[in-house]
Coordinates of C-alpha atoms and ligand atoms in Angstrom, one line a residue:
X1 CA -4.2 38.2 1.0
X2 CA -7.1 36.0 -0.1
X3 CA -7.7 33.0 2.1
X4 CA -7.5 29.7 0.2
X5 CA -8.8 26.4 1.4
X6 CA -6.5 23.5 2.0
X7 CA -7.8 20.0 2.4
X8 CA -5.4 17.3 3.6
X9 CA -6.1 13.6 3.5
X10 CA -3.7 11.9 5.8
X11 CA -3.2 8.2 5.3
X12 CA -1.0 6.1 7.5
X13 CA 1.1 6.5 10.7
X14 CA 1.5 9.1 13.4
X15 CA 4.5 10.5 11.5
X16 CA 2.2 11.3 8.6
X17 CA -0.3 13.0 11.0
X18 CA 2.6 15.2 12.2
X19 CA 3.9 15.9 8.7
X20 CA 0.4 17.0 7.6
X21 CA 0.4 19.5 10.4
X22 CA 3.8 20.8 9.2
X23 CA 2.4 21.1 5.7
X24 CA -0.5 23.2 7.0
X25 CA 1.9 25.4 8.9
X26 CA 4.4 26.0 6.0
X27 CA 1.6 26.9 3.6
X28 CA -0.1 29.4 6.0
X29 CA 2.0 32.4 4.7
X30 CA 0.7 31.6 1.2
X31 CA -2.9 32.2 2.4
X32 CA -3.9 28.5 2.8
X33 CA -6.1 27.6 5.7
X34 CA -7.2 24.0 6.6
X35 CA -10.8 23.2 5.9
X36 CA -12.5 19.9 6.4
X37 CA -14.8 20.2 3.4
X38 CA -13.2 18.9 0.3
X39 CA -15.6 20.6 -2.1
X40 CA -14.3 24.1 -1.0
X41 CA -10.7 23.1 -1.5
X42 CA -8.3 25.2 -3.7
X43 CA -5.5 22.8 -2.8
X44 CA -5.9 19.1 -2.0
X45 CA -2.9 17.2 -0.5
X46 CA -2.8 13.5 0.0
X47 CA -0.2 12.5 2.5
X48 CA 0.5 8.9 1.6
X49 CA 1.6 5.7 3.3
X50 CA 3.5 2.8 1.6
X51 CA 4.0 0.5 4.6
X52 CA 1.6 -2.1 3.2
X53 CA -0.1 -2.6 -0.2
X54 CA -3.5 -1.8 1.2
X55 CA -2.4 1.7 2.3
X56 CA -1.1 2.3 -1.2
X57 CA -4.3 1.2 -2.8
X58 CA -6.2 3.7 -0.6
X59 CA -4.1 6.5 -2.2
X60 CA -5.0 5.6 -5.7
X61 CA -8.6 5.1 -5.0
X62 CA -8.8 8.5 -3.3
X63 CA -7.0 10.1 -6.3
X64 CA -9.4 8.4 -8.7
X65 CA -12.4 9.7 -6.7
X66 CA -11.2 13.4 -6.8
X67 CA -10.6 13.5 -10.6
X68 CA -14.2 14.8 -11.0
X69 CA -13.5 17.7 -8.6
X70 CA -10.7 18.8 -10.8
X71 CA -12.9 18.8 -13.9
X72 CA -15.4 21.0 -12.1
X73 CA -12.8 23.3 -10.7
X74 CA -9.8 23.5 -13.1
X75 CA -7.9 25.9 -10.8
X76 CA -7.8 23.2 -8.1
X77 CA -4.3 22.0 -7.3
X78 CA -3.8 18.4 -6.3
X79 CA -0.6 17.3 -4.5
X80 CA 0.6 13.9 -3.5
X81 CA 3.2 13.7 -0.7
X82 CA 4.7 11.2 1.7
X83 CA 6.0 7.7 1.2
X84 CA 4.1 6.6 -1.9
X85 CA 5.1 9.9 -3.6
X86 CA 8.7 9.1 -2.7
X87 CA 8.5 5.5 -3.9
X88 CA 6.5 6.0 -7.1
X89 CA 7.5 9.6 -8.2
X90 CA 6.7 10.3 -11.8
X91 CA 4.7 7.1 -12.2
X92 CA 1.8 8.6 -10.2
X93 CA 1.5 11.3 -12.8
X94 CA 1.3 8.7 -15.5
X95 CA -1.6 6.9 -13.7
X96 CA -3.3 10.0 -12.4
X97 CA -2.8 12.9 -14.9
X98 CA -5.0 15.2 -12.9
X99 CA -2.4 15.4 -10.2
X100 CA -0.2 18.6 -10.3
X101 CA 2.5 17.9 -7.7
X102 CA 4.4 14.9 -6.4
X103 CA 6.5 15.7 -3.4
X104 CA 8.7 13.2 -1.5
X105 CA 9.3 12.9 2.2
X106 CA 12.2 15.4 2.2
X107 CA 10.4 18.0 0.1
X108 CA 7.9 19.4 2.7
X109 CA 10.3 22.3 3.4
X110 CA 10.2 23.2 -0.3
X111 CA 6.4 23.2 -0.6
X112 CA 5.9 27.0 -0.6
X113 CA 8.2 27.3 -3.6
X114 CA 6.6 24.4 -5.4
X115 CA 3.0 25.5 -4.8
X116 CA 3.7 29.1 -5.8
X117 CA 5.3 27.8 -9.0
X118 CA 2.3 25.7 -9.9
X119 CA -0.1 28.7 -9.0
X120 CA 1.9 30.9 -11.4
X121 CA 2.7 28.5 -14.2
X122 CA 0.0 25.8 -14.0
X123 CA 2.8 23.3 -14.5
X124 CA 3.1 19.8 -13.0
X125 CA 6.1 19.1 -10.7
X126 CA 7.8 16.0 -9.3
X127 CA 10.2 16.7 -6.4
X128 CA 11.4 13.5 -4.8
X129 CA 14.9 14.6 -4.0
X130 CA 16.2 13.1 -0.7
X131 CA 18.1 16.3 0.3
X132 CA 18.8 17.6 3.8
X133 CA 15.8 19.3 5.4
X134 CA 16.6 23.0 5.2
X135 CA 17.4 24.8 8.5
X136 CA 14.6 27.4 8.2
X137 CA 12.1 24.5 8.3
X138 CA 12.9 24.0 12.0
X139 CA 11.5 27.5 12.9
X140 CA 8.3 26.5 11.1
X141 CA 8.2 23.3 13.1
X142 CA 8.9 25.1 16.4
X143 CA 5.8 27.3 16.3
X144 CA 2.4 25.6 16.7
X145 CA -0.4 25.7 14.1
X146 CA -3.0 28.4 14.7
X147 CA -6.1 26.4 15.4
X148 CA -9.7 27.3 16.1
X149 CA -10.1 24.1 18.0
X150 CA -7.0 23.5 20.2
X151 CA -5.9 20.0 20.7
X152 CA -5.2 18.2 24.0
X153 CA -2.5 15.9 22.6
X154 CA 0.1 16.3 19.9
X155 CA 2.8 14.3 18.1
X156 CA 6.3 15.6 17.9
X157 CA 8.8 14.0 15.5
X158 CA 12.2 13.9 17.2
X159 CA 14.0 11.9 14.4
X160 CA 13.4 11.0 10.8
X161 CA 14.3 8.0 8.7
X162 CA 15.6 4.6 9.8
X163 CA 18.9 2.8 9.6
X164 CA 17.6 -0.7 10.5
X165 CA 16.7 -2.2 7.2
X166 CA 14.3 -4.9 8.4
X167 CA 13.8 -7.0 5.3
X168 CA 10.1 -6.5 5.0
X169 CA 10.1 -2.7 5.5
X170 CA 9.9 0.1 3.0
X171 CA 10.6 2.9 5.5
X172 CA 14.4 3.2 5.1
X173 CA 13.9 3.3 1.4
X174 CA 11.3 6.1 1.4
X175 CA 12.2 8.1 4.5
X176 CA 16.0 7.8 4.1
X177 CA 18.7 7.6 6.7
X178 CA 18.1 8.2 10.4
X179 CA 18.6 11.8 11.5
X180 CA 17.8 13.3 14.9
X181 CA 16.5 16.8 15.6
X182 CA 18.3 19.1 18.0
X183 CA 17.1 18.7 21.6
X184 CA 16.7 22.6 21.9
X185 CA 14.5 22.6 18.9
X186 CA 12.3 19.8 20.3
X187 CA 12.0 21.5 23.7
X188 CA 11.0 24.8 22.0
X189 CA 8.4 23.0 19.9
X190 CA 6.9 21.2 23.0
X191 CA 6.8 24.5 24.9
X192 CA 4.9 26.2 22.1
X193 CA 2.4 23.3 21.9
X194 CA 1.9 23.5 25.7
X195 CA 1.2 27.3 25.3
X196 CA -1.4 26.5 22.7
X197 CA -3.2 24.1 25.0
X198 CA -1.6 20.8 24.4
X199 CA -1.1 18.7 27.6
X200 CA 0.3 15.5 26.3
X201 CA 3.0 14.9 23.6
X202 CA 4.0 11.7 21.9
X203 CA 7.6 11.8 20.8
X204 CA 8.0 10.1 17.4
X205 CA 10.8 8.2 15.7
X206 CA 11.2 4.9 13.9
X207 CA 13.6 3.9 16.7
X208 CA 13.6 6.4 19.5
X209 CA 16.2 4.5 21.5
X210 CA 18.9 5.5 19.0
X211 CA 17.9 9.2 19.3
X212 CA 21.0 11.4 19.0
X213 CA 23.5 8.6 18.9
X214 CA 24.8 9.4 15.4
X215 CA 24.9 13.1 15.9
X216 CA 26.3 12.7 19.5
X217 CA 23.4 14.7 20.9
X218 CA 21.8 14.0 24.3
X219 CA 20.6 10.4 24.7
X220 CA 16.9 9.6 24.4
X221 CA 16.4 9.2 28.2
X222 CA 18.2 12.6 28.6
X223 CA 15.8 14.1 26.1
X224 CA 12.8 12.7 28.0
X225 CA 14.2 14.3 31.2
X226 CA 14.4 17.7 29.4
X227 CA 10.8 17.4 28.1
X228 CA 9.7 16.3 31.6
X229 CA 10.8 19.7 32.9
X230 CA 8.4 21.6 30.8
X231 CA 5.8 23.4 32.9
X232 CA 2.2 22.8 32.0
X233 CA 2.9 19.6 30.2
X234 CA 1.0 16.7 31.9
X235 CA 2.0 13.6 30.0
X236 CA 4.8 12.3 27.7
X237 CA 4.6 9.2 25.5
X238 CA 6.9 8.0 22.8
X239 CA 6.9 5.5 20.0
X240 CA 8.5 3.4 18.6
X241 CA 11.2 1.5 20.5
X242 CA 13.3 -1.2 18.8
X243 CA 13.7 -4.1 21.2
X244 CA 17.4 -4.5 20.4
X245 CA 18.1 -0.9 21.6
X246 CA 15.9 -0.8 24.7
X247 CA 18.3 0.4 27.3
X248 CA 18.3 0.2 31.1
X249 CA 18.4 4.0 31.3
X250 CA 15.1 4.1 29.4
X251 CA 13.6 1.5 31.7
X252 CA 14.7 3.7 34.7
X253 CA 13.1 6.7 33.1
X254 CA 9.7 5.2 33.6
X255 CA 10.3 5.5 37.3
X256 CA 12.3 8.7 37.4
X257 CA 10.1 10.9 35.2
X258 CA 6.7 11.7 36.7
X259 CA 5.2 12.8 33.3
X260 CA 6.3 9.7 31.3
X261 CA 3.3 7.4 30.9
X262 CA 3.6 3.8 32.0
X263 CA 3.3 2.3 28.6
X264 CA 5.7 1.0 26.0
X265 CA 5.1 0.0 22.4
X266 CA 7.7 -2.6 21.7
X267 CA 7.2 -4.3 18.3
X268 CA 8.3 -8.0 18.4
X269 CA 7.1 -8.8 14.8
X270 CA 7.5 -12.6 15.3
X271 CA 8.1 -15.1 18.1
X272 CA 10.3 -17.4 16.0
X273 CA 14.1 -16.9 16.0
X274 CA 14.3 -18.3 12.5
X275 CA 11.8 -15.6 11.2
X276 CA 13.4 -12.8 13.3
X277 CA 16.7 -13.6 11.6
X278 CA 15.1 -13.5 8.2
X279 CA 13.5 -10.2 9.1
X280 CA 16.9 -8.8 10.1
X281 CA 15.5 -7.8 13.5
X282 CA 18.8 -8.3 15.3
X283 CA 17.4 -9.8 18.5
X284 CA 16.1 -13.2 19.6
X285 CA 12.9 -14.2 21.2
X286 CA 14.9 -14.9 24.4
X287 CA 16.3 -11.3 24.4
X288 CA 12.9 -9.9 23.8
X289 CA 11.4 -11.9 26.7
X290 CA 14.3 -10.8 28.9
X291 CA 13.5 -7.1 28.2
X292 CA 9.9 -7.7 29.0
X293 CA 10.8 -9.2 32.3
X294 CA 13.1 -6.3 33.1
X295 CA 10.4 -3.8 32.2
X296 CA 7.8 -5.6 34.4
X297 CA 10.2 -5.9 37.3
X298 CA 11.3 -2.3 37.2
X299 CA 8.0 -0.6 36.2
X300 CA 5.1 -2.2 38.0
X301 CA 1.8 -2.0 36.1
X302 CA 3.5 -1.0 32.8
X303 CA 1.3 -1.6 29.8
X304 CA 3.1 -3.3 26.9
X305 CA 1.8 -3.3 23.3
X306 CA 3.4 -4.7 20.2
X307 CA 3.3 -5.1 16.4
X308 CA 3.3 -8.5 14.8
X309 CA 3.5 -9.6 11.2
X310 CA 1.9 -12.9 10.2
X311 CA 2.8 -14.9 7.1
X312 CA 6.3 -13.5 6.6
X313 CA 7.8 -15.5 3.7
X314 CA 8.9 -18.9 4.9
X315 CA 6.8 -18.8 8.1
X316 CA 5.9 -22.4 8.9
X317 CA 3.1 -23.5 11.2
X318 CA 5.7 -24.1 13.9
X319 CA 7.1 -20.5 13.5
X320 CA 3.5 -19.2 13.7
X321 CA 2.8 -21.3 16.8
X322 CA 6.0 -19.8 18.4
X323 CA 4.5 -16.4 17.9
X324 CA 1.2 -17.5 19.5
X325 CA 3.2 -18.9 22.4
X326 CA 5.1 -15.6 22.8
X327 CA 1.7 -13.8 23.0
X328 CA 0.6 -16.2 25.7
X329 CA 3.9 -15.7 27.6
X330 CA 3.9 -11.9 27.5
X331 CA 0.2 -11.2 27.8
X332 CA 0.3 -7.9 25.8
X333 CA -2.1 -5.2 26.6
X334 CA -2.7 -4.8 22.9
X335 CA -1.3 -5.8 19.5
X336 CA -1.4 -4.4 16.0
X337 CA -1.2 -7.4 13.8
X338 CA -0.6 -7.3 10.0
X339 CA -0.6 -9.8 7.2
X340 CA 2.8 -9.7 5.5
X341 CA 2.7 -7.5 2.4
X342 CA 5.4 -7.4 -0.4
X343 CA 6.9 -3.9 -0.7
X344 CA 9.0 -2.7 -3.6
X345 CA 12.6 -2.3 -2.7
X346 CA 12.2 -4.4 0.5
X347 CA 14.4 -7.5 0.2
X348 CA 11.7 -9.8 1.5
X349 CA 9.7 -9.1 -1.7
X350 CA 12.3 -11.3 -3.4
X351 CA 12.1 -14.1 -0.9
X352 CA 10.5 -17.1 -2.6
X353 CA 8.5 -19.2 -0.1
X354 CA 5.5 -16.9 0.2
X355 CA 2.4 -17.8 2.3
X356 CA -0.9 -17.9 0.4
X357 CA -3.4 -15.1 1.1
X358 CA -5.9 -17.6 2.5
X359 CA -3.4 -19.1 4.9
X360 CA -2.3 -15.6 5.9
X361 CA -5.9 -14.6 6.5
X362 CA -6.5 -17.6 8.7
X363 CA -3.3 -17.1 10.8
X364 CA -4.2 -13.4 11.3
X365 CA -7.6 -14.3 12.6
X366 CA -6.3 -17.0 15.0
X367 CA -3.8 -14.5 16.3
X368 CA -6.3 -11.7 16.7
X369 CA -8.8 -14.0 18.5
X370 CA -6.0 -15.1 21.0
X371 CA -5.0 -11.5 21.6
X372 CA -8.6 -10.4 22.1
X373 CA -8.7 -12.7 25.1
X374 CA -5.6 -11.0 26.7
X375 CA -6.7 -7.4 25.8
X376 CA -10.1 -8.0 27.4
X377 CA -8.4 -9.7 30.4
X378 CA -6.1 -6.7 30.9
X379 CA -9.0 -4.3 30.5
X380 CA -11.1 -6.2 33.0
X381 CA -8.4 -6.0 35.6
X382 CA -9.1 -2.2 35.7
X383 CA -12.8 -2.6 36.6
X384 CA -13.4 -1.0 40.0
X385 CA -10.2 1.1 39.9
X386 CA -10.0 4.9 39.6
X387 CA -8.0 6.1 36.6
X388 CA -6.8 9.6 35.6
X389 CA -8.0 10.3 32.1
X390 CA -6.8 13.1 29.8
X391 CA -9.9 13.9 27.8
X392 CA -9.1 14.1 24.1
X393 CA -12.5 15.0 22.8
X394 CA -16.0 13.8 22.2
X395 CA -16.3 10.1 21.8
X396 CA -16.7 8.9 18.2
X397 CA -19.1 6.3 19.4
X398 CA -22.7 6.9 18.3
X399 CA -24.2 3.8 19.6
X400 CA -24.5 2.6 23.2
X401 CA -22.6 -0.7 23.6
X402 CA -25.2 -2.3 25.9
X403 CA -28.5 -1.2 24.4
X404 CA -27.3 -0.7 20.8
X405 CA -29.4 2.5 20.7
X406 CA -28.2 5.8 19.4
X407 CA -26.4 7.8 22.2
X408 CA -28.6 10.6 23.4
X409 CA -26.0 12.1 25.8
X410 CA -22.7 13.9 25.6
X411 CA -20.0 11.2 25.7
X412 CA -16.3 12.1 26.2
X413 CA -13.3 10.0 25.4
X414 CA -9.8 10.0 26.8
X415 CA -6.9 7.7 27.7
X416 CA -5.4 6.3 30.8
X417 CA -1.6 6.7 31.4
X418 CA -1.4 3.1 30.1
X419 CA -3.0 4.2 26.9
X420 CA -6.3 2.6 27.3
X421 CA -9.3 4.4 25.8
X422 CA -12.0 5.3 28.4
X423 CA -15.4 6.7 27.5
X424 CA -17.7 8.3 29.9
X425 CA -20.9 10.3 29.9
X426 CA -21.2 13.9 31.0
X427 CA -24.0 13.4 33.5
X428 CA -26.1 16.6 33.6
X429 CA -26.8 16.4 37.3
X430 CA -23.1 16.5 38.0
X431 CA -21.4 18.4 35.2
X432 CA -23.1 21.3 33.5
X433 CA -24.0 20.5 29.9
X434 CA -22.0 23.4 28.5
X435 CA -18.8 22.4 30.4
X436 CA -16.1 21.5 27.9
X437 CA -14.0 18.7 29.2
X438 CA -11.6 18.4 26.3
X439 CA -8.0 18.8 27.6
X440 CA -9.1 18.3 31.2
X441 CA -7.9 15.6 33.5
X442 CA -10.8 13.7 35.1
X443 CA -10.7 10.9 37.6
X444 CA -12.9 8.2 36.3
X445 CA -14.1 5.1 38.1
X446 CA -13.9 2.2 35.6
X447 CA -17.2 0.3 35.5
X448 CA -17.1 -1.9 32.4
X449 CA -14.4 -3.4 30.2
X450 CA -14.8 -4.1 26.5
X451 CA -12.2 -5.5 24.2
X452 CA -11.1 -2.2 22.8
X453 CA -12.2 0.4 25.4
X454 CA -13.3 0.9 29.0
X455 CA -16.4 2.6 30.3
X456 CA -16.4 4.7 33.4
X457 CA -18.1 7.2 35.7
X458 CA -16.3 10.5 36.4
X459 CA -15.8 10.9 40.1
X460 CA -13.4 13.9 40.4
X461 CA -12.6 16.9 38.2
X462 CA -9.2 18.4 37.7
X463 CA -9.8 21.3 40.2
X464 CA -9.8 19.0 43.2
X465 CA -7.2 16.7 41.8
X466 CA -4.5 19.4 41.5
X467 CA -6.1 22.3 43.4
X468 CA -6.2 24.7 40.4
X469 CA -8.6 27.6 40.4
X470 CA -11.9 28.2 38.6
X471 CA -12.9 24.6 38.1
X472 CA -16.0 23.1 39.3
X473 CA -15.6 19.9 41.3
X474 CA -17.8 17.3 42.7
X475 CA -17.7 13.9 44.4
X476 CA -19.4 10.9 43.1
Ligands
5AD1 N1 4.0 -6.1 5.7 C1 3.2 -6.1 6.8 N2 3.4 -5.4 7.9 C2 4.4 -4.5 7.8 N3 4.9 -3.6 8.7 C3 6.0 -3.0 8.2 N4 6.2 -3.4 7.0 C4 5.3 -4.4 6.7 C5 5.0 -5.2 5.6 N5 5.8 -5.2 4.5 C6 4.3 -3.5 10.1 C7 5.3 -3.8 11.2 C8 5.7 -2.4 11.7 C9 4.3 -1.7 11.5 C10 4.4 -0.2 11.6 O1 3.9 -2.1 10.3 O2 4.7 -4.6 12.2 O3 6.1 -2.5 13.1
SF4_2 FE1 11.0 -0.5 9.3 FE2 12.6 -1.9 10.9 FE3 13.0 0.7 10.6 FE4 10.9 -0.1 11.9 S1 13.0 -0.4 12.5 S2 11.0 1.5 10.3 S3 10.3 -1.9 10.8 S4 13.2 -0.9 9.0

């Protein structure tokens, strides 16, 4: 079979990164192979995000830019998948007539059929049906993508959709009701990934704490215990936890399971009870703070990160100050902060008392400045300590932070168990230049802290850390 080039542009969250990988896998039997050069593509897929308006605009500007490619290469197939596809459906074709396929969040399993039909008939198709994911799709998911460049870390979706209906959020409307995958299938998938070289998995769901509840499967902490048993896996992470459902069992899991990383992402969204109620978050500021205290008492050194929305409709200065106050009380390791954005179908879009763009912008900046102080503080506390880093790949950084000169050396990047990015140089006198560190665990002495990363010096290689064979080791 002739190999055809597949180019995927993934916009949005980790769930989309995972889905893009499933798209690549399911299209492999049709002869499609991933290629990072768009000009060679026979099929371009945009996996879209609708969480905020900005992400949606990104989709349309990308589609606009590739119209010229289609004119040059009429055989090119352009597909739009994910949340914007689900939300907008047919309307995308009206705005972007060069698009051939719109497929919703539940249609990935039908892609081979849809693409073959377009190849044969040169028709355009819209498939946004929210049907059950077909069973055979699980076997596609369970086997890893054949890669030339194996990855050290991978996402694994354990549940899809959401039943929470926060008033600002589009997810329940575009991803449908919450469903959990079978634990056996998840374990099989992780085992396959480990065999392909993956050493760390992040289990994904909109609210992992409710994993399996509806279907009466194992609980989330039980699932974590099953994954923890997998030989060759080094680390487990998960995201996202809803504060209302954070259980004592999950808190205990941080101590009981050696592979579970000491980090939790626990989106608070606001520090004001009035706004939390309007957001339909189903917890109070007090309950959130109680959970933080429990986490810190039971899991020493745990890193806590969060999501916050500023300028939710009706948010007064007093509400906003309550959020700032919560940030000061918790001292998060990091925050993702967003300006509130109206979403079609989300009830908050119909709330009247909207905050102006200018006010929103100012609040966001105040919040980010405050958090930067705490992020830097938390990072600085690590200076002088030794941290185990799982190396994910070459650092993206091209410029030295201190000299502002172009980097001349090989610079690797990885994360601590607490999810902090650490960069370090492969010093030629200690590690041979051709030594590939990706996927290796390195003990790094932290020397400098910046607001978004740490800088360190490798002091011990994996071989001496875990006494495995064939590795070079050295002392600092
Ligand atoms: N506007 C701004 N931020 C949003 N988020 C979700 N919906 C919206 C919206 N309409 C943020 C929340 C969520 C994160 C993934 O995106 O903070 O936790
Ligand atoms: Fe959206 Fe709330 Fe569900 Fe998260 S829990 S996906 S914010 S509705």
